[in-house]
mmCIF file of C-alpha atoms in Angstrom:
data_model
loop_
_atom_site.group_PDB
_atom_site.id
_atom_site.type_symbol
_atom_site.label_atom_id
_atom_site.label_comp_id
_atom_site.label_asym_id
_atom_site.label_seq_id
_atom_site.Cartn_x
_atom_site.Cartn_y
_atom_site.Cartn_z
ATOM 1 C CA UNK G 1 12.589 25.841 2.890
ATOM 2 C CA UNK G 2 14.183 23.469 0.019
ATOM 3 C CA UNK G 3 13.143 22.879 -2.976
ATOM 4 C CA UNK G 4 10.654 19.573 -3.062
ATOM 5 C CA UNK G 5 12.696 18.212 -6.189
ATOM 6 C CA UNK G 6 15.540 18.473 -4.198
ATOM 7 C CA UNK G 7 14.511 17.036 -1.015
ATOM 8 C CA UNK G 8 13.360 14.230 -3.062
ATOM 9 C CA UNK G 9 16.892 13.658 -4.719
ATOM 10 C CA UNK G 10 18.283 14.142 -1.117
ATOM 11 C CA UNK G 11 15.828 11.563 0.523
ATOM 12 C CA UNK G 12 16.918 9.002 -2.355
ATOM 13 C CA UNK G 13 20.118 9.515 -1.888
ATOM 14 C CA UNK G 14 20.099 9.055 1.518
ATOM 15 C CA UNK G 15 18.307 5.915 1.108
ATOM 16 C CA UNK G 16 21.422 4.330 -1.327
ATOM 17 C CA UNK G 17 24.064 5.721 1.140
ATOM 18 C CA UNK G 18 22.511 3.742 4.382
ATOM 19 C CA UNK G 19 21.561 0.865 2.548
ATOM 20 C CA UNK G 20 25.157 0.698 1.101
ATOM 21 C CA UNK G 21 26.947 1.149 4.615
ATOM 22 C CA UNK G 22 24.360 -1.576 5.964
ATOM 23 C CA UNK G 23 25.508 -4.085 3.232
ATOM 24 C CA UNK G 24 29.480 -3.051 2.945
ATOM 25 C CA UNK G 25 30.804 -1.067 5.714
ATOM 26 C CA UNK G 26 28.741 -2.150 8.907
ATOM 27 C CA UNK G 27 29.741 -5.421 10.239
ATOM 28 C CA UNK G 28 26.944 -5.761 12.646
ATOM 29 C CA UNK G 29 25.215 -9.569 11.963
ATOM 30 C CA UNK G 30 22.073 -8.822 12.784
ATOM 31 C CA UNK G 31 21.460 -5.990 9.884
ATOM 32 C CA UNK G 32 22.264 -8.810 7.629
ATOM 33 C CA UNK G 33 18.579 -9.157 6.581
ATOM 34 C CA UNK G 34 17.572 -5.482 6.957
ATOM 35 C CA UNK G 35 16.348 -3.659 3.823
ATOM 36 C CA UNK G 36 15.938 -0.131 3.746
ATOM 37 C CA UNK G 37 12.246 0.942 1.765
ATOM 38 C CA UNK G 38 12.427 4.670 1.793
ATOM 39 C CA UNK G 39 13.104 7.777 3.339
ATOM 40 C CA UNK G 40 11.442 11.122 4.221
ATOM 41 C CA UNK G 41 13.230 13.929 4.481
ATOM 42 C CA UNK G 42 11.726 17.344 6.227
ATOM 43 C CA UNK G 43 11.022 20.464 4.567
ATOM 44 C CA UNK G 44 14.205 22.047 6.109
ATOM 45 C CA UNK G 45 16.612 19.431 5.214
ATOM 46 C CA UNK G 46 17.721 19.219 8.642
ATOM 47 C CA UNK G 47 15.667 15.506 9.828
ATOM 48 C CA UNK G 48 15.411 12.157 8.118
ATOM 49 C CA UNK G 49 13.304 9.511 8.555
ATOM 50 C CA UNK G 50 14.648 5.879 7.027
ATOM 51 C CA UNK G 51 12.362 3.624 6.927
ATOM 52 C CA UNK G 52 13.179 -0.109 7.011
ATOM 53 C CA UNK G 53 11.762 -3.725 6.847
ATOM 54 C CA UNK G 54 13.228 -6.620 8.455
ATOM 55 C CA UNK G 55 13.018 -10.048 6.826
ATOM 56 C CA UNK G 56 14.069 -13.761 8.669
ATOM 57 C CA UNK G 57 16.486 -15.672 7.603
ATOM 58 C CA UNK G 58 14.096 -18.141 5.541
ATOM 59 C CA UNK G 59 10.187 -18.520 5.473
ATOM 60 C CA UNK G 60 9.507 -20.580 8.692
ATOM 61 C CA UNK G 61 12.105 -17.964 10.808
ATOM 62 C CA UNK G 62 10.499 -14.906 12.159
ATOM 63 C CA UNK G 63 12.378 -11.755 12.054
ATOM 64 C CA UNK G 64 14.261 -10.117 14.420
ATOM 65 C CA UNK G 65 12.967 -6.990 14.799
ATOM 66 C CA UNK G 66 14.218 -5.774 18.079
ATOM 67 C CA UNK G 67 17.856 -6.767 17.176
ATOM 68 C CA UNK G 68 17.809 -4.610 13.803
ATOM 69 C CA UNK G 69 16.258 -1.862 15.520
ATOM 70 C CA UNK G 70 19.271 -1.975 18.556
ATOM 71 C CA UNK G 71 21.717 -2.403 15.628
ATOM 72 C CA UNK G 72 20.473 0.611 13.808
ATOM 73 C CA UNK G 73 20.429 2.968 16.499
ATOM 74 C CA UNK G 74 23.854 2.179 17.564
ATOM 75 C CA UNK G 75 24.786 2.459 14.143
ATOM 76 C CA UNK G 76 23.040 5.761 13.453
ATOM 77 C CA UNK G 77 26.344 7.793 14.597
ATOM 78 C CA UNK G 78 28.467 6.082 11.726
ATOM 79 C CA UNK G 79 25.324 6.015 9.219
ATOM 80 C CA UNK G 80 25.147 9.847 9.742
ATOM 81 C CA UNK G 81 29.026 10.562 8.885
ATOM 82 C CA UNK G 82 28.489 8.162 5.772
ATOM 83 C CA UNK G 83 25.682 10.202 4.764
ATOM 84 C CA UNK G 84 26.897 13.627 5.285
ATOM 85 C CA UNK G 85 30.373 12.412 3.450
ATOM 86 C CA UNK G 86 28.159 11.417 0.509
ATOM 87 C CA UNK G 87 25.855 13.846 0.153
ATOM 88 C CA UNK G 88 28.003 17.496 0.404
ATOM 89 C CA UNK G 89 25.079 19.261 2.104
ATOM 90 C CA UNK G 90 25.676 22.151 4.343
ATOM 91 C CA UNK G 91 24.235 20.579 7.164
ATOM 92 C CA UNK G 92 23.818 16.876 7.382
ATOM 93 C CA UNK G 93 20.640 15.387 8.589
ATOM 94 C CA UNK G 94 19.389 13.988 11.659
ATOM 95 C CA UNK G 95 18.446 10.109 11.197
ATOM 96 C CA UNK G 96 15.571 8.462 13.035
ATOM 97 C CA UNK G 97 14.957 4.797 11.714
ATOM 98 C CA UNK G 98 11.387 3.338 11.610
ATOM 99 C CA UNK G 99 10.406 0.130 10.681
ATOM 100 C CA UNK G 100 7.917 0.060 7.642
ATOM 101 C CA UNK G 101 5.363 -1.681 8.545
ATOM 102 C CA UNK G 102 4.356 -2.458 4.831
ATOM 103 C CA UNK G 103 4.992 -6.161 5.230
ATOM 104 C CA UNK G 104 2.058 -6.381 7.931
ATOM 105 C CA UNK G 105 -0.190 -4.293 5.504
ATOM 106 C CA UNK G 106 0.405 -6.254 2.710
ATOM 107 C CA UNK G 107 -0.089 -9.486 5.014
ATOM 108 C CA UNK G 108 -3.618 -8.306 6.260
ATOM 109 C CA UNK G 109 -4.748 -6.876 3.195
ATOM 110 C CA UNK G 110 -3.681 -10.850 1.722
ATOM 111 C CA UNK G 111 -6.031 -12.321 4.316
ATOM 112 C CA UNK G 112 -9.190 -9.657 4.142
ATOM 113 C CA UNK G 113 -8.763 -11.004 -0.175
ATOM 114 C CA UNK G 114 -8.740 -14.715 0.865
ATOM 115 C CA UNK G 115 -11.555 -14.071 3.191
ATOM 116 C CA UNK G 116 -13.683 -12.524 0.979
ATOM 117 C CA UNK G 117 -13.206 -15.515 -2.189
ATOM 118 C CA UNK G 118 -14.281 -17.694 0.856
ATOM 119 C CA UNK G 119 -17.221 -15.646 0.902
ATOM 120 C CA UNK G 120 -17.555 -15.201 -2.502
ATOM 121 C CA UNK G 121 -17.183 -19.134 -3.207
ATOM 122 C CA UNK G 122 -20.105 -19.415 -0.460
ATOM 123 C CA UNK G 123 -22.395 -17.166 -2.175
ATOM 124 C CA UNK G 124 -22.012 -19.118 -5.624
ATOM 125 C CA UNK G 125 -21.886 -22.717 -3.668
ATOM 126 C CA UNK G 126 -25.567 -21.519 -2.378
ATOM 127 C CA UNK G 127 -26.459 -19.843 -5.801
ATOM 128 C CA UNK G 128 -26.495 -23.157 -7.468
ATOM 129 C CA UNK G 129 -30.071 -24.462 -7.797
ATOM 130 C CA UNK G 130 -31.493 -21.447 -6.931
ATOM 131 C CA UNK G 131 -34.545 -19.616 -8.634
ATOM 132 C CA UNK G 132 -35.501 -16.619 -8.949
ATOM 133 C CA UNK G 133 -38.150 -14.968 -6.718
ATOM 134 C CA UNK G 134 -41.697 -14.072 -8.472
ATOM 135 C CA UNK G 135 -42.711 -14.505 -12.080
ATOM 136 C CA UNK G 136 -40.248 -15.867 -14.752
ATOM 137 C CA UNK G 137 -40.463 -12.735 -16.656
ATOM 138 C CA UNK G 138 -41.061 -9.844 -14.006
ATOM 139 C CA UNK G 139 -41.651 -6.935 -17.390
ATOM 140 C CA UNK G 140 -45.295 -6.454 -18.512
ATOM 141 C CA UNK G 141 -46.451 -7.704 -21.783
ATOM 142 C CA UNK G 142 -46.894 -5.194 -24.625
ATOM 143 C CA UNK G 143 -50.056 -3.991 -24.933
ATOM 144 C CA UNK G 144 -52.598 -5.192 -28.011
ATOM 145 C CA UNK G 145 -53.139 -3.300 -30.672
ATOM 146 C CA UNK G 146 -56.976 -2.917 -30.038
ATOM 147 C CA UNK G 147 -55.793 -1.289 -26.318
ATOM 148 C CA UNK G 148 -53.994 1.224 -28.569
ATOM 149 C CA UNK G 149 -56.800 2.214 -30.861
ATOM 150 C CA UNK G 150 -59.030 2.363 -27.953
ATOM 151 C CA UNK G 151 -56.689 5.388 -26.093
ATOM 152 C CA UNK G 152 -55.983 6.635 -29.827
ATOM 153 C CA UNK G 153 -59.878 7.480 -30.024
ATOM 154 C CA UNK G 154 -59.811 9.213 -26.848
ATOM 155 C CA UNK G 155 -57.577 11.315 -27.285
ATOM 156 C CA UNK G 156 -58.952 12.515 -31.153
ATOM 157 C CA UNK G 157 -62.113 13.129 -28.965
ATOM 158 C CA UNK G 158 -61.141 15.469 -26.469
#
């Protein structure tokens, strides 16, 4: 077993070494638009898992996910050499790519907000004009102060 710290400095820097051969040394088109958002790296320092995100070439395209994901794992041979050249470590790591699905997340968690200042906007669109249920003011009035020398008079009795 490794140390965490270092399997965290090991994960990082496998993350800059694959996301530097993507950019520079892989000539593969579609990993043109491939961005790699982290990596995970097992207690034993002996499998990674790279995780990636794939955007589209503008807004309106939608992203080729199946491509990257052929490109990467025909890439993974090279990737690995890159990565065991940069790193010095006795043994270098097995890669497994998975894309992140973060993107999606962040897209549904966006649309469960909107949905709810829809309903929100609803509640205060019926709110206006409203009254409230019952009396104006719901608290009892204070008592009088002959009430109070009434129970005081009790009590000195007893």
């Amino acid at each position: 077993m490794a140390d965490p710290a270092r399997a965290r400095k090991l994960a990082k820097r496998i993350s800059q070494i694959v996301a530097h051969a993507i950019e520079h040394d892989i000539k593969d088109p579609r990993l043109n638009h491939v961005t790699i958002t982290d990596t995970k790296i097992t207690a034993d320092l002996h499998d990674a898992t790279v995780y990636y995100t794939v955007l589209g070439e503008n807004l309106e395209s939608t992203p080729d996910h199946a491509g990257a994901a052929a490109a990467l794992e025909s890439a993974r041979g090279v990737l690995r050499t890159k990565v065991g050249q940069g790193t010095g470590v006795r043994y270098t790591p097995t890669l497994a790519f998975v894309a992140d699905s973060i993107p999606e997340d962040a897209k549904r968690i966006e649309d469960l907000l909107a949905k709810a200042r829809e309903a929100d906007a609803e509640v205060a669109r019926r709110a206006t004009g409203a009254q409230h249920a019952g009396e104006a003011d719901p608290y009892k009035p204070p008592r009088e102060e002959a009430e109070d020398d009434e129970f005081a008079d009790e009590e000195t009795r007893r």
